[in-house]
């Protein structure tokens, strides 16, 4: 089957204008996430546009033959994407090494290396990093996840189209668009499945995102038939529909399902309606396709590349909530984008080198950049960082290092993540080696784990032994799956709490202590009759209200407390530690860093959070003896505010987790607490 050559003059200025709208939305979201909450959906507009535009490029290439045309297609994609990306990553990484503490650079190097090979979305997916997490806003390469999805699509789509054309040439009744439509439906179904079962995967997984690009593919392949069937009235309706869908998707949030499913669907539909309306005369498309929009759209790739690293580096050292830093940040990224577009992107796109040479040069350039990334990674931390290196040491052990001398096991082994599984005798291996007469069982999530250095200091001074098996993200919801909000691996959460609670009941002895970390419990709903509509709770497939979940959870917890109380074991619930607007490393004093009010937290708000937790536990404490509440914040909040830095040392390792030193500093307070209660 032969392809009809595409008109090389087929150009839609309104699509470049729509690119401008999309990149502006993303920039506003990254600059003011609290105001432009749905601006991240600008990426989904890009996906539909990319599917539309790349189909024109590929079909025009394949006219000259599958192999030669495919090579021509890939060479154009490489010239379009890789040179500017390589320069962006290397410059951003060097600036990061100069201005970001080395303790925070490890994940940055991983993301940068993955972005160079078009796989940052896979790296972020594997690391289980949530795109909407405040911690991830400090990584200057996170935005390259969308480029990874597009690059992976550019690899897969030519194979699908070529296969479809070959099959259609053999069996004329089989249409290429049927194959593409089937791929789009499979991708859409997979995306919906992941939304309900693994929210983070649905965001980064390329197979779950391809349906958006396939939408653009189908629009281009059927543009002539669609244009012939659209009358003036339908065109007007399409313009209104496009505006309505995009406005609703971008400025309203729907909590009917996980991940704002309806918002994604509406933004894709709105983009599709806009593209279809442009097949014939459309006032809306003419407006968007006017001068300023088109100019910004032509630079959209460079604007997208440079805005996020500039924002991240500014956030590390200045308060981007203030007017002047925002103006400076905008000036810097627009200037960088202009230079990139003028002197890198455009010259490379129009270079005379073609075909296999471009592919080889792209691979060679990527290899050189990977070597540079590795070289920067191997440099001593003090070699490049412009600030005080010493204050960032020992914030927390690395994954392959022992958390404490007593455990004699890497901290990674005793803190379960989503990809882990419980193994036999794991609790014993995550306990102190010697069999102490008195023992502390630590239970909970990362807000329990950050107390392990404190327990080590307590053990050294009092003789208590302890266990330190914890789990990331999970709360004590032992029989429920949460859909929407945090949807962490349900079976692992359930297995962990079942295993640890049962082990404590079987092995504890009189005088032992069960220490349950803050934010490890299910929070008491403000209204027990309803609950958060964005969260759906399931038990054996049956949907539950938050009231039912709360009552069942507290019933299970009460049964556990009663069981250990009968054995003379005490239960201590820890109060929450402060949560800051900036990570502790951002708050460390440096000569190039400005003071920021986000580097302190109100003690009043912390007290209110403690009161909420006490209300949750009040009934439990009234019905059972030897149940206590310990407030760890006395040293952390010396006056009306809490601080992440004290005496030149960082008390925290991020926004709300204690550092190694900060945790150890709580030991005297906890020892006094257990002595006062005669535990």
mmCIF file with all atom_site columns, N, CA and C in Angstrom, residues 11-41:
data_model
loop_
_atom_site.group_PDB
_atom_site.id
_atom_site.type_symbol
_atom_site.label_atom_id
_atom_site.label_alt_id
_atom_site.label_comp_id
_atom_site.label_asym_id
_atom_site.label_entity_id
_atom_site.label_seq_id
_atom_site.pdbx_PDB_ins_code
_atom_site.Cartn_x
_atom_site.Cartn_y
_atom_site.Cartn_z
_atom_site.occupancy
_atom_site.B_iso_or_equiv
_atom_site.pdbx_formal_charge
_atom_site.auth_seq_id
_atom_site.auth_comp_id
_atom_site.auth_asym_id
_atom_site.auth_atom_id
_atom_site.pdbx_PDB_model_num
ATOM 1  N N  . UNK A 1 11 ? 0.572  23.744 7.050  1.00 0.00 ? 11 UNK A N  1
ATOM 2  C CA . UNK A 1 11 ? 1.038  24.322 8.319  1.00 0.00 ? 11 UNK A CA 1
ATOM 3  C C  . UNK A 1 11 ? -0.133 24.966 9.020  1.00 0.00 ? 11 UNK A C  1
ATOM 4  N N  . UNK A 1 12 ? -0.259 24.717 10.303 1.00 0.00 ? 12 UNK A N  1
ATOM 5  C CA . UNK A 1 12 ? -1.349 25.252 11.103 1.00 0.00 ? 12 UNK A CA 1
ATOM 6  C C  . UNK A 1 12 ? -0.783 26.197 12.160 1.00 0.00 ? 12 UNK A C  1
ATOM 7  N N  . UNK A 1 13 ? -0.784 27.520 11.917 1.00 0.00 ? 13 UNK A N  1
ATOM 8  C CA . UNK A 1 13 ? -0.268 28.446 12.934 1.00 0.00 ? 13 UNK A CA 1
ATOM 9  C C  . UNK A 1 13 ? -1.052 28.360 14.239 1.00 0.00 ? 13 UNK A C  1
ATOM 10 N N  . UNK A 1 14 ? -2.340 27.964 14.155 1.00 0.00 ? 14 UNK A N  1
ATOM 11 C CA . UNK A 1 14 ? -3.135 27.864 15.378 1.00 0.00 ? 14 UNK A CA 1
ATOM 12 C C  . UNK A 1 14 ? -2.615 26.754 16.287 1.00 0.00 ? 14 UNK A C  1
ATOM 13 N N  . UNK A 1 15 ? -1.991 25.724 15.696 1.00 0.00 ? 15 UNK A N  1
ATOM 14 C CA . UNK A 1 15 ? -1.427 24.656 16.532 1.00 0.00 ? 15 UNK A CA 1
ATOM 15 C C  . UNK A 1 15 ? -0.189 25.150 17.265 1.00 0.00 ? 15 UNK A C  1
ATOM 16 N N  . UNK A 1 16 ? 0.611  25.971 16.593 1.00 0.00 ? 16 UNK A N  1
ATOM 17 C CA . UNK A 1 16 ? 1.726  26.605 17.315 1.00 0.00 ? 16 UNK A CA 1
ATOM 18 C C  . UNK A 1 16 ? 1.193  27.522 18.416 1.00 0.00 ? 16 UNK A C  1
ATOM 19 N N  . UNK A 1 17 ? 0.087  28.221 18.131 1.00 0.00 ? 17 UNK A N  1
ATOM 20 C CA . UNK A 1 17 ? -0.531 29.059 19.156 1.00 0.00 ? 17 UNK A CA 1
ATOM 21 C C  . UNK A 1 17 ? -1.022 28.238 20.329 1.00 0.00 ? 17 UNK A C  1
ATOM 22 N N  . UNK A 1 18 ? -1.574 27.057 20.037 1.00 0.00 ? 18 UNK A N  1
ATOM 23 C CA . UNK A 1 18 ? -2.035 26.179 21.115 1.00 0.00 ? 18 UNK A CA 1
ATOM 24 C C  . UNK A 1 18 ? -0.856 25.646 21.918 1.00 0.00 ? 18 UNK A C  1
ATOM 25 N N  . UNK A 1 19 ? 0.267  25.424 21.247 1.00 0.00 ? 19 UNK A N  1
ATOM 26 C CA . UNK A 1 19 ? 1.490  25.050 21.973 1.00 0.00 ? 19 UNK A CA 1
ATOM 27 C C  . UNK A 1 19 ? 1.857  26.132 22.997 1.00 0.00 ? 19 UNK A C  1
ATOM 28 N N  . UNK A 1 20 ? 1.721  27.380 22.586 1.00 0.00 ? 20 UNK A N  1
ATOM 29 C CA . UNK A 1 20 ? 2.027  28.487 23.494 1.00 0.00 ? 20 UNK A CA 1
ATOM 30 C C  . UNK A 1 20 ? 1.114  28.446 24.713 1.00 0.00 ? 20 UNK A C  1
ATOM 31 N N  . UNK A 1 21 ? -0.178 28.221 24.472 1.00 0.00 ? 21 UNK A N  1
ATOM 32 C CA . UNK A 1 21 ? -1.130 28.124 25.592 1.00 0.00 ? 21 UNK A CA 1
ATOM 33 C C  . UNK A 1 21 ? -0.719 26.992 26.524 1.00 0.00 ? 21 UNK A C  1
ATOM 34 N N  . UNK A 1 22 ? -0.344 25.845 25.952 1.00 0.00 ? 22 UNK A N  1
ATOM 35 C CA . UNK A 1 22 ? 0.024  24.684 26.752 1.00 0.00 ? 22 UNK A CA 1
ATOM 36 C C  . UNK A 1 22 ? 1.260  24.961 27.607 1.00 0.00 ? 22 UNK A C  1
ATOM 37 N N  . UNK A 1 23 ? 2.293  25.547 27.010 1.00 0.00 ? 23 UNK A N  1
ATOM 38 C CA . UNK A 1 23 ? 3.518  25.778 27.771 1.00 0.00 ? 23 UNK A CA 1
ATOM 39 C C  . UNK A 1 23 ? 3.313  26.852 28.834 1.00 0.00 ? 23 UNK A C  1
ATOM 40 N N  . UNK A 1 24 ? 2.486  27.848 28.554 1.00 0.00 ? 24 UNK A N  1
ATOM 41 C CA . UNK A 1 24 ? 2.184  28.878 29.553 1.00 0.00 ? 24 UNK A CA 1
ATOM 42 C C  . UNK A 1 24 ? 1.464  28.253 30.750 1.00 0.00 ? 24 UNK A C  1
ATOM 43 N N  . UNK A 1 25 ? 0.537  27.335 30.472 1.00 0.00 ? 25 UNK A N  1
ATOM 44 C CA . UNK A 1 25 ? -0.178 26.657 31.557 1.00 0.00 ? 25 UNK A CA 1
ATOM 45 C C  . UNK A 1 25 ? 0.780  25.873 32.444 1.00 0.00 ? 25 UNK A C  1
ATOM 46 N N  . UNK A 1 26 ? 1.700  25.153 31.823 1.00 0.00 ? 26 UNK A N  1
ATOM 47 C CA . UNK A 1 26 ? 2.663  24.362 32.590 1.00 0.00 ? 26 UNK A CA 1
ATOM 48 C C  . UNK A 1 26 ? 3.577  25.276 33.408 1.00 0.00 ? 26 UNK A C  1
ATOM 49 N N  . UNK A 1 27 ? 4.033  26.359 32.809 1.00 0.00 ? 27 UNK A N  1
ATOM 50 C CA . UNK A 1 27 ? 4.909  27.304 33.518 1.00 0.00 ? 27 UNK A CA 1
ATOM 51 C C  . UNK A 1 27 ? 4.184  27.910 34.717 1.00 0.00 ? 27 UNK A C  1
ATOM 52 N N  . UNK A 1 28 ? 2.943  28.318 34.521 1.00 0.00 ? 28 UNK A N  1
ATOM 53 C CA . UNK A 1 28 ? 2.171  28.904 35.625 1.00 0.00 ? 28 UNK A CA 1
ATOM 54 C C  . UNK A 1 28 ? 1.948  27.886 36.735 1.00 0.00 ? 28 UNK A C  1
ATOM 55 N N  . UNK A 1 29 ? 1.734  26.628 36.354 1.00 0.00 ? 29 UNK A N  1
ATOM 56 C CA . UNK A 1 29 ? 1.562  25.589 37.374 1.00 0.00 ? 29 UNK A CA 1
ATOM 57 C C  . UNK A 1 29 ? 2.838  25.408 38.189 1.00 0.00 ? 29 UNK A C  1
ATOM 58 N N  . UNK A 1 30 ? 3.966  25.354 37.513 1.00 0.00 ? 30 UNK A N  1
ATOM 59 C CA . UNK A 1 30 ? 5.229  25.159 38.222 1.00 0.00 ? 30 UNK A CA 1
ATOM 60 C C  . UNK A 1 30 ? 5.622  26.383 39.045 1.00 0.00 ? 30 UNK A C  1
ATOM 61 N N  . UNK A 1 31 ? 5.139  27.552 38.650 1.00 0.00 ? 31 UNK A N  1
ATOM 62 C CA . UNK A 1 31 ? 5.454  28.776 39.385 1.00 0.00 ? 31 UNK A CA 1
ATOM 63 C C  . UNK A 1 31 ? 4.472  29.013 40.531 1.00 0.00 ? 31 UNK A C  1
ATOM 64 N N  . UNK A 1 32 ? 3.195  28.766 40.286 1.00 0.00 ? 32 UNK A N  1
ATOM 65 C CA . UNK A 1 32 ? 2.154  28.997 41.296 1.00 0.00 ? 32 UNK A CA 1
ATOM 66 C C  . UNK A 1 32 ? 1.237  27.771 41.386 1.00 0.00 ? 32 UNK A C  1
ATOM 67 N N  . UNK A 1 33 ? 1.738  26.649 41.913 1.00 0.00 ? 33 UNK A N  1
ATOM 68 C CA . UNK A 1 33 ? 0.935  25.424 41.937 1.00 0.00 ? 33 UNK A CA 1
ATOM 69 C C  . UNK A 1 33 ? -0.334 25.540 42.763 1.00 0.00 ? 33 UNK A C  1
ATOM 70 N N  . UNK A 1 34 ? -0.323 26.412 43.750 1.00 0.00 ? 34 UNK A N  1
ATOM 71 C CA . UNK A 1 34 ? -1.519 26.572 44.572 1.00 0.00 ? 34 UNK A CA 1
ATOM 72 C C  . UNK A 1 34 ? -2.634 27.326 43.870 1.00 0.00 ? 34 UNK A C  1
ATOM 73 N N  . UNK A 1 35 ? -2.282 28.120 42.851 1.00 0.00 ? 35 UNK A N  1
ATOM 74 C CA . UNK A 1 35 ? -3.272 28.924 42.129 1.00 0.00 ? 35 UNK A CA 1
ATOM 75 C C  . UNK A 1 35 ? -3.711 28.201 40.852 1.00 0.00 ? 35 UNK A C  1
ATOM 76 N N  . UNK A 1 36 ? -2.741 27.802 40.032 1.00 0.00 ? 36 UNK A N  1
ATOM 77 C CA . UNK A 1 36 ? -3.040 27.123 38.764 1.00 0.00 ? 36 UNK A CA 1
ATOM 78 C C  . UNK A 1 36 ? -2.908 25.610 38.971 1.00 0.00 ? 36 UNK A C  1
ATOM 79 N N  . UNK A 1 37 ? -3.833 25.055 39.737 1.00 0.00 ? 37 UNK A N  1
ATOM 80 C CA . UNK A 1 37 ? -3.719 23.670 40.196 1.00 0.00 ? 37 UNK A CA 1
ATOM 81 C C  . UNK A 1 37 ? -3.757 22.650 39.076 1.00 0.00 ? 37 UNK A C  1
ATOM 82 N N  . UNK A 1 38 ? -4.442 22.967 37.981 1.00 0.00 ? 38 UNK A N  1
ATOM 83 C CA . UNK A 1 38 ? -4.561 22.010 36.886 1.00 0.00 ? 38 UNK A CA 1
ATOM 84 C C  . UNK A 1 38 ? -3.684 22.379 35.689 1.00 0.00 ? 38 UNK A C  1
ATOM 85 N N  . UNK A 1 39 ? -2.758 23.307 35.889 1.00 0.00 ? 39 UNK A N  1
ATOM 86 C CA . UNK A 1 39 ? -1.913 23.740 34.782 1.00 0.00 ? 39 UNK A CA 1
ATOM 87 C C  . UNK A 1 39 ? -1.044 22.630 34.212 1.00 0.00 ? 39 UNK A C  1
ATOM 88 N N  . UNK A 1 40 ? -0.784 21.581 35.023 1.00 0.00 ? 40 UNK A N  1
ATOM 89 C CA . UNK A 1 40 ? 0.026  20.463 34.546 1.00 0.00 ? 40 UNK A CA 1
ATOM 90 C C  . UNK A 1 40 ? -0.623 19.764 33.350 1.00 0.00 ? 40 UNK A C  1
ATOM 91 N N  . UNK A 1 41 ? -1.938 19.971 33.169 1.00 0.00 ? 41 UNK A N  1
ATOM 92 C CA . UNK A 1 41 ? -2.634 19.353 32.041 1.00 0.00 ? 41 UNK A CA 1
ATOM 93 C C  . UNK A 1 41 ? -2.199 19.948 30.698 1.00 0.00 ? 41 UNK A C  1
#
